[in-house]
PDB file of C-alpha atoms and ligand atoms in Angstrom:
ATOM      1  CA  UNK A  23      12.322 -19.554 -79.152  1.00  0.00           C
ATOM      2  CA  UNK A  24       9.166 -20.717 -80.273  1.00  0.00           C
ATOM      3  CA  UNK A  25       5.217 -19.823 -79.801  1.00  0.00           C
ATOM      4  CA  UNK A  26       3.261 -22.722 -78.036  1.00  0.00           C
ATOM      5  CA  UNK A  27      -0.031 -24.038 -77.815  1.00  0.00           C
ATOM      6  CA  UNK A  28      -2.235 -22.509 -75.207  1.00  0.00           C
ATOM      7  CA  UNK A  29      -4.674 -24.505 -72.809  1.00  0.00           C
ATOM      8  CA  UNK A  30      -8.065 -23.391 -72.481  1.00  0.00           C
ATOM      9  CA  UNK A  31     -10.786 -24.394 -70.026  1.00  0.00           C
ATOM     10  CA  UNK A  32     -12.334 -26.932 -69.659  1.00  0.00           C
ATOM     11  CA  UNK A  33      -8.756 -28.730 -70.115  1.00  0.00           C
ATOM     12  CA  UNK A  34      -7.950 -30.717 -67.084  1.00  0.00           C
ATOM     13  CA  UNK A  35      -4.438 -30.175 -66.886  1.00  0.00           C
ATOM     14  CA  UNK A  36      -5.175 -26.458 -65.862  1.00  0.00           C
ATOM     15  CA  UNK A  37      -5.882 -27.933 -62.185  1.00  0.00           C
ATOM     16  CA  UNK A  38      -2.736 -29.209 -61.880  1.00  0.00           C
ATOM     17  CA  UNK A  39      -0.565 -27.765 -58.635  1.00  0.00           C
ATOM     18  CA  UNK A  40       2.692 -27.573 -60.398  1.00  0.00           C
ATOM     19  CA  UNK A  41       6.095 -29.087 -58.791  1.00  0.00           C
ATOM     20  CA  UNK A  42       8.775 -26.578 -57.762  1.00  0.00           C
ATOM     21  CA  UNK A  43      11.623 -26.288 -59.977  1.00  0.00           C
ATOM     22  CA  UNK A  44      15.231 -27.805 -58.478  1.00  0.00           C
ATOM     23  CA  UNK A  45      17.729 -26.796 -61.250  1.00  0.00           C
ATOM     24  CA  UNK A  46      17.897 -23.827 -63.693  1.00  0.00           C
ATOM     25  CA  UNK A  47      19.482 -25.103 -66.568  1.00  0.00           C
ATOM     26  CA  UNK A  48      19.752 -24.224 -70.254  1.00  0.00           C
ATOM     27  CA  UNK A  49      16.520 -25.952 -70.834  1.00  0.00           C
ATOM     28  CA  UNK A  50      14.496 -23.981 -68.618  1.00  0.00           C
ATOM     29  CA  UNK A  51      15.977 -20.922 -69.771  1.00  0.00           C
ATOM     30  CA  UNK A  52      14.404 -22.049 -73.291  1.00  0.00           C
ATOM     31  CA  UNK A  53      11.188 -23.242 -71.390  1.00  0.00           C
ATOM     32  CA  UNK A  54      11.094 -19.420 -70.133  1.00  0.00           C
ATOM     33  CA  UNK A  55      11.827 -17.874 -73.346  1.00  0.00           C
ATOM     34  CA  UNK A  56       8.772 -19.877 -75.074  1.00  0.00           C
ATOM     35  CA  UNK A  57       6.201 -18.565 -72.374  1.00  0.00           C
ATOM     36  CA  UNK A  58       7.633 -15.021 -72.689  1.00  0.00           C
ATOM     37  CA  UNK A  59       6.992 -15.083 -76.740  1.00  0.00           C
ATOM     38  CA  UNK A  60       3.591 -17.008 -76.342  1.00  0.00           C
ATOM     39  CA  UNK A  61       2.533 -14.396 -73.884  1.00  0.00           C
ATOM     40  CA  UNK A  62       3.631 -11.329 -76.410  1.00  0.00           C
ATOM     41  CA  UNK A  63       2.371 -13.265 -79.564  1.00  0.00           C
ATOM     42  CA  UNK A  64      -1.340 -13.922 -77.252  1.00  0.00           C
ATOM     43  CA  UNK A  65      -1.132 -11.279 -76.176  1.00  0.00           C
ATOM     44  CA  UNK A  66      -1.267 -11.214 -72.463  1.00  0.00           C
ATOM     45  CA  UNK A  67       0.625  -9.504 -69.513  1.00  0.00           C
ATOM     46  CA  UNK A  68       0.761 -13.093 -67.837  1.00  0.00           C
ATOM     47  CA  UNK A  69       1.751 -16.597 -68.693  1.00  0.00           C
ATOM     48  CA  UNK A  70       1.965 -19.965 -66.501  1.00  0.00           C
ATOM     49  CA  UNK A  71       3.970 -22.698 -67.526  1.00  0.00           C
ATOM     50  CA  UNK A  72       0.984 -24.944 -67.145  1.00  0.00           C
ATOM     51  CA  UNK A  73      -1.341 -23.083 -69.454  1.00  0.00           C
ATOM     52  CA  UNK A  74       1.622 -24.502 -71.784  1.00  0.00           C
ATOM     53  CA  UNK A  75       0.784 -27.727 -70.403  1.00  0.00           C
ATOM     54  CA  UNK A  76       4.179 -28.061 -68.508  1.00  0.00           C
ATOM     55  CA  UNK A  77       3.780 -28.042 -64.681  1.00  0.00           C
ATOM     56  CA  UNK A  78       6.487 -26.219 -63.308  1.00  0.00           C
ATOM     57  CA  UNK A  79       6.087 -23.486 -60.745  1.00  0.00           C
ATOM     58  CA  UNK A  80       7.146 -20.667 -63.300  1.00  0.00           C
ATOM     59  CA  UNK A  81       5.334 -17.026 -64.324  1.00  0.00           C
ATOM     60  CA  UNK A  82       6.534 -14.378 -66.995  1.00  0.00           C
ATOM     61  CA  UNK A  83       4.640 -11.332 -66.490  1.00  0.00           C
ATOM     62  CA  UNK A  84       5.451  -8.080 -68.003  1.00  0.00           C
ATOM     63  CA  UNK A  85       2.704  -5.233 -67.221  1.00  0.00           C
ATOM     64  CA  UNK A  86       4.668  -2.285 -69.252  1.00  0.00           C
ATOM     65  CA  UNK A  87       2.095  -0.604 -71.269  1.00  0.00           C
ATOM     66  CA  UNK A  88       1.537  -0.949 -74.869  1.00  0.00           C
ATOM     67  CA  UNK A  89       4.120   1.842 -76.071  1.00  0.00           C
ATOM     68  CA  UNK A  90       6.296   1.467 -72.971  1.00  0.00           C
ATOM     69  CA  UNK A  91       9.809  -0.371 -73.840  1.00  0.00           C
ATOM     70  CA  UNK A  92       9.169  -4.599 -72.557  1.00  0.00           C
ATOM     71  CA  UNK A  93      10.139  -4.876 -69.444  1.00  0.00           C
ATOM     72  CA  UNK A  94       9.575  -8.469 -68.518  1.00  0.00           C
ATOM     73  CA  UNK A  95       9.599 -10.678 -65.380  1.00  0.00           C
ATOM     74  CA  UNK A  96      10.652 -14.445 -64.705  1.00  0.00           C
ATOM     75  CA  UNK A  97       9.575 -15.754 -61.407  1.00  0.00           C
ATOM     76  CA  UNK A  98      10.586 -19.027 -60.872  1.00  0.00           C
ATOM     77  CA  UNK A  99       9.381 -20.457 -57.258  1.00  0.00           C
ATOM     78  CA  UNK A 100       7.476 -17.508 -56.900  1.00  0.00           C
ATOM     79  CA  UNK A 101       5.662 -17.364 -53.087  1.00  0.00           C
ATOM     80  CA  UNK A 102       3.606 -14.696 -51.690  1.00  0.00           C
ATOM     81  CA  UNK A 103       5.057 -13.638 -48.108  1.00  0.00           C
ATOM     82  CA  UNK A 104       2.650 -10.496 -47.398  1.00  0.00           C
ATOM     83  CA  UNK A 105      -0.430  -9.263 -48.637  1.00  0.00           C
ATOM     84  CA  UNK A 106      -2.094  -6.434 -47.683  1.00  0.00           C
ATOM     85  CA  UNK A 107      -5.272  -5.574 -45.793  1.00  0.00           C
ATOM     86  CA  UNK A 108      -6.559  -3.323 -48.784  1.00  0.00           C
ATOM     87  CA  UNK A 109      -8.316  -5.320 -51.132  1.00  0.00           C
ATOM     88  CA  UNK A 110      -8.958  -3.485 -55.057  1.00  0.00           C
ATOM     89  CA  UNK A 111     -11.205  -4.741 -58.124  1.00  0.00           C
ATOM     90  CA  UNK A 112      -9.897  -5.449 -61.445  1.00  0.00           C
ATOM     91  CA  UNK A 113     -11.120  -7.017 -64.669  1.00  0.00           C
ATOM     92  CA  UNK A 114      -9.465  -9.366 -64.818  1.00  0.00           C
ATOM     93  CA  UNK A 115      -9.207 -12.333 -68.170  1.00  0.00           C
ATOM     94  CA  UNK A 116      -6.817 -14.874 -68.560  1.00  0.00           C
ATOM     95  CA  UNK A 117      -5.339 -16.369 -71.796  1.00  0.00           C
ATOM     96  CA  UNK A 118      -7.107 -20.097 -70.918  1.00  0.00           C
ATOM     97  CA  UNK A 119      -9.951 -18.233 -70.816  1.00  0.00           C
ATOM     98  CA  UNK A 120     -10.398 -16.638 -74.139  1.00  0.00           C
ATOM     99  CA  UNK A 121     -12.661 -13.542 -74.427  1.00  0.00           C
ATOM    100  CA  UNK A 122     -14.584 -13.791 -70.884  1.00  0.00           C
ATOM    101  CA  UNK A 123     -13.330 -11.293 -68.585  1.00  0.00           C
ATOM    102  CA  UNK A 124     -14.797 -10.160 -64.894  1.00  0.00           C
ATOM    103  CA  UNK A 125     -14.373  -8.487 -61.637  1.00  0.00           C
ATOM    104  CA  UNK A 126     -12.076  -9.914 -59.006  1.00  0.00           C
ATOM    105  CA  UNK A 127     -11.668  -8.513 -55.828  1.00  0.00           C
ATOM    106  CA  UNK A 128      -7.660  -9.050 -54.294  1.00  0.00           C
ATOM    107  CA  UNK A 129      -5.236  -7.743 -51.620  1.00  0.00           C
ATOM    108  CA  UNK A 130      -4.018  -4.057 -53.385  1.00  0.00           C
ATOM    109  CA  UNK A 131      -0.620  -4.996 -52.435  1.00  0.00           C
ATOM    110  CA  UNK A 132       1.829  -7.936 -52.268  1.00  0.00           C
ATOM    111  CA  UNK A 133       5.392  -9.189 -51.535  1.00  0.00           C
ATOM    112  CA  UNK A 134       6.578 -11.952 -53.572  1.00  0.00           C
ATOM    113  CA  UNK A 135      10.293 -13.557 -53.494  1.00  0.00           C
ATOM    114  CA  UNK A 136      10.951 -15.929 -56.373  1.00  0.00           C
ATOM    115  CA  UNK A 137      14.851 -16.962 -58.134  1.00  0.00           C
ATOM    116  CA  UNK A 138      15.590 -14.620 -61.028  1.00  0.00           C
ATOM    117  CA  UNK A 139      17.007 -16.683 -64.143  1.00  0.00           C
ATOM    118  CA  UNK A 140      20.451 -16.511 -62.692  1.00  0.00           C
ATOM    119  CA  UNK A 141      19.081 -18.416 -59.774  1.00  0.00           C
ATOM    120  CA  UNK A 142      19.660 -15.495 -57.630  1.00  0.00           C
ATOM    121  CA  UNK A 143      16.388 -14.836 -54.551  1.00  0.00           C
ATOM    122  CA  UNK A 144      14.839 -11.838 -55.407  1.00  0.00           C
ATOM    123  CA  UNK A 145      11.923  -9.975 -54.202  1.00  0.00           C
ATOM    124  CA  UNK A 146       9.022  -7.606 -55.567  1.00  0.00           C
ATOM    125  CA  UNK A 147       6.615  -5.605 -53.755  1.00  0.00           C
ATOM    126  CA  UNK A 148       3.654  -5.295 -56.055  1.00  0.00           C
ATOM    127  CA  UNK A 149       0.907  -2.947 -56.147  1.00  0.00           C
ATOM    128  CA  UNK A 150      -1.784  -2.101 -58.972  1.00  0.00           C
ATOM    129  CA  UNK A 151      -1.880  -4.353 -61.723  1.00  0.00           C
ATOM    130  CA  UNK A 152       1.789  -6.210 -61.181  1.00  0.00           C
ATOM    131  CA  UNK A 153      -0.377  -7.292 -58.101  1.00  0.00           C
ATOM    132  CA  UNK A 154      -3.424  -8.689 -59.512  1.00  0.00           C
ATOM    133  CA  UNK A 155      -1.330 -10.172 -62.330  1.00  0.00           C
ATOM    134  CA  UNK A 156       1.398 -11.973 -59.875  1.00  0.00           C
ATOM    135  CA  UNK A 157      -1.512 -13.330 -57.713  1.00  0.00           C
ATOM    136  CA  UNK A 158      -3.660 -14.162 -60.826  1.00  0.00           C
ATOM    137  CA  UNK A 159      -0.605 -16.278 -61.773  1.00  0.00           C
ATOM    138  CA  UNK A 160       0.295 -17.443 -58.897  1.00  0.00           C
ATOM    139  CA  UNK A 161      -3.026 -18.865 -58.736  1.00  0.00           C
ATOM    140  CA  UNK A 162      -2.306 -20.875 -61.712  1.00  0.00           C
ATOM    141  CA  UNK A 163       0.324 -22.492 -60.226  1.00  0.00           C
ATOM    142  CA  UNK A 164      -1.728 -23.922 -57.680  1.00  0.00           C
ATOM    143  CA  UNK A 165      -4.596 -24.829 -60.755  1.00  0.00           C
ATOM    144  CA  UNK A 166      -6.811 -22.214 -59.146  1.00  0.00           C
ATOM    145  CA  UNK A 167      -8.068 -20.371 -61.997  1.00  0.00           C
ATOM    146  CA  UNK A 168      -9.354 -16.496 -62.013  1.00  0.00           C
ATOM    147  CA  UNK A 169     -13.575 -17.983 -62.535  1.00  0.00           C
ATOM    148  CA  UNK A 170     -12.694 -19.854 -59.264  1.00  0.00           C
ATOM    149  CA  UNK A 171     -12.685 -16.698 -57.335  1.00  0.00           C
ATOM    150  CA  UNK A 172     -16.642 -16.224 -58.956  1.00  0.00           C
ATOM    151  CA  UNK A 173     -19.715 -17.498 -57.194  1.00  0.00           C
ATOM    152  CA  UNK A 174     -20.777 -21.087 -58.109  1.00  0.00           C
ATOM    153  CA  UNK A 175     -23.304 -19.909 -60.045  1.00  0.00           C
ATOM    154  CA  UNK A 176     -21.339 -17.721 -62.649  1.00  0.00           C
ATOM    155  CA  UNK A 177     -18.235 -19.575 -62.555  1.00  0.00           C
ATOM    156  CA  UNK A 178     -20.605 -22.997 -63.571  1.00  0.00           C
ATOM    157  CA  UNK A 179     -22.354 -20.791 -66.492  1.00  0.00           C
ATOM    158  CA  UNK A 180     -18.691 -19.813 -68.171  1.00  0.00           C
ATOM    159  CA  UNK A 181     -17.478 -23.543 -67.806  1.00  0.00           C
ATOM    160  CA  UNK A 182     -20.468 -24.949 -69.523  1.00  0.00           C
ATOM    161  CA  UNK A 183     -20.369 -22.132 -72.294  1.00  0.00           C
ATOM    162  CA  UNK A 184     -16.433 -23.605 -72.916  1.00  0.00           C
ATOM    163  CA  UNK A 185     -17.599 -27.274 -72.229  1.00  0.00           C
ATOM    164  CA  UNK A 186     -19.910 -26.810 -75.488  1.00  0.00           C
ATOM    165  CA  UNK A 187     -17.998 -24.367 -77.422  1.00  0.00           C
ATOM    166  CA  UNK A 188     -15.517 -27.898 -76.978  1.00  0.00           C
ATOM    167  CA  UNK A 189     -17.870 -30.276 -78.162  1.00  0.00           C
ATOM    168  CA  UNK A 190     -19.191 -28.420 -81.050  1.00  0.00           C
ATOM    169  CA  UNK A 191     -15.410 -28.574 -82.323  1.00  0.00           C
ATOM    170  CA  UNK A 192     -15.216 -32.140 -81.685  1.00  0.00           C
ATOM    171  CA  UNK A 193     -18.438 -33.047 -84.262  1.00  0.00           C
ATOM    172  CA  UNK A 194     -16.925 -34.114 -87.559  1.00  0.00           C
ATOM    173  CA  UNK A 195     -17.891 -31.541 -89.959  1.00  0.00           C
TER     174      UNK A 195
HETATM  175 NI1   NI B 208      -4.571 -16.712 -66.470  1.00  0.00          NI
END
């Protein structure tokens, strides 16, 4: 296993829709192992392969609190089949967005079916924070990032803030 880079705005690549994944093999067991141990080492209850720069339609999310035993999740091909009517806020952040966090408003509730690691269809009803997190991912897959549910306005002031953060690194010191 290994820790890998992760992309942060105003990278391109993290508006990529990523291609579904035809064969589970022992490569993208160890593609799945990586995000999991990026996402702990972060750390973050949500990864994307793409925020690794790979674009493959896979999420590990593991929402067990801090002093609750890991209990993570691979969803590979993960769709959302039902949401419901209820819609709750949460802070929400995102590890390709480092230290900017705000309110989203999403369905409470969702139903997700995705192929375990064994290749196996399985499916999750989500509520709480699973559901935020599996549709914040989601998202990702389809490079729609967590700002892009902000109005113009704020969602333009965070991307310039990264855009010059960027270019400030680039200047040869
Ligand atoms: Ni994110």
């Amino acid at each position: 296993m290994a820790i890998r880079e992760i992309l942060t705005i105003p990278d391109a690549r993290l508006s990529t829709i990523s291609e579904p994944v035809e064969t589970i093999d022992d490569e993208l067991l160890a593609l799945l192992d990586d995000m999991l141990e990026t996402m702990y080492d972060a750390p973050g209850i949500g990864l994307a392969a793409i925020q690794i720069g790979v674009p493959k339609r896979l999420v590990v999310i593991d929402t067990a609190k801090d002093d609750a035993p890991p209990r993570p999740h691979f969803l590979i091909n993960p769709q959302i089949t039902w949401t419901s009517e209820e819609m709750s806020t949460y802070e929400e952040g995102c590890l390709s967005i480092p230290d900017y966090f705000a309110e989203i408003e999403r369905p409470s509730a969702c139903r997700v079916t995705y192929l375990d690691r064994d290749g196996n269809e399985q499916e999750i009803e989500a509520d709480g924070v699973l559901a935020t997190c599996v549709q914040h991912e989601i998202d990702h897959l389809n490079g729609v990032l967590f700002i892009d549910h902000l109005s113009k306005l704020k969602r333009d002031r965070v991307i310039k803030k990264f855009a010059k953060a960027e270019k400030r690194k680039a200047v040869p010191a």
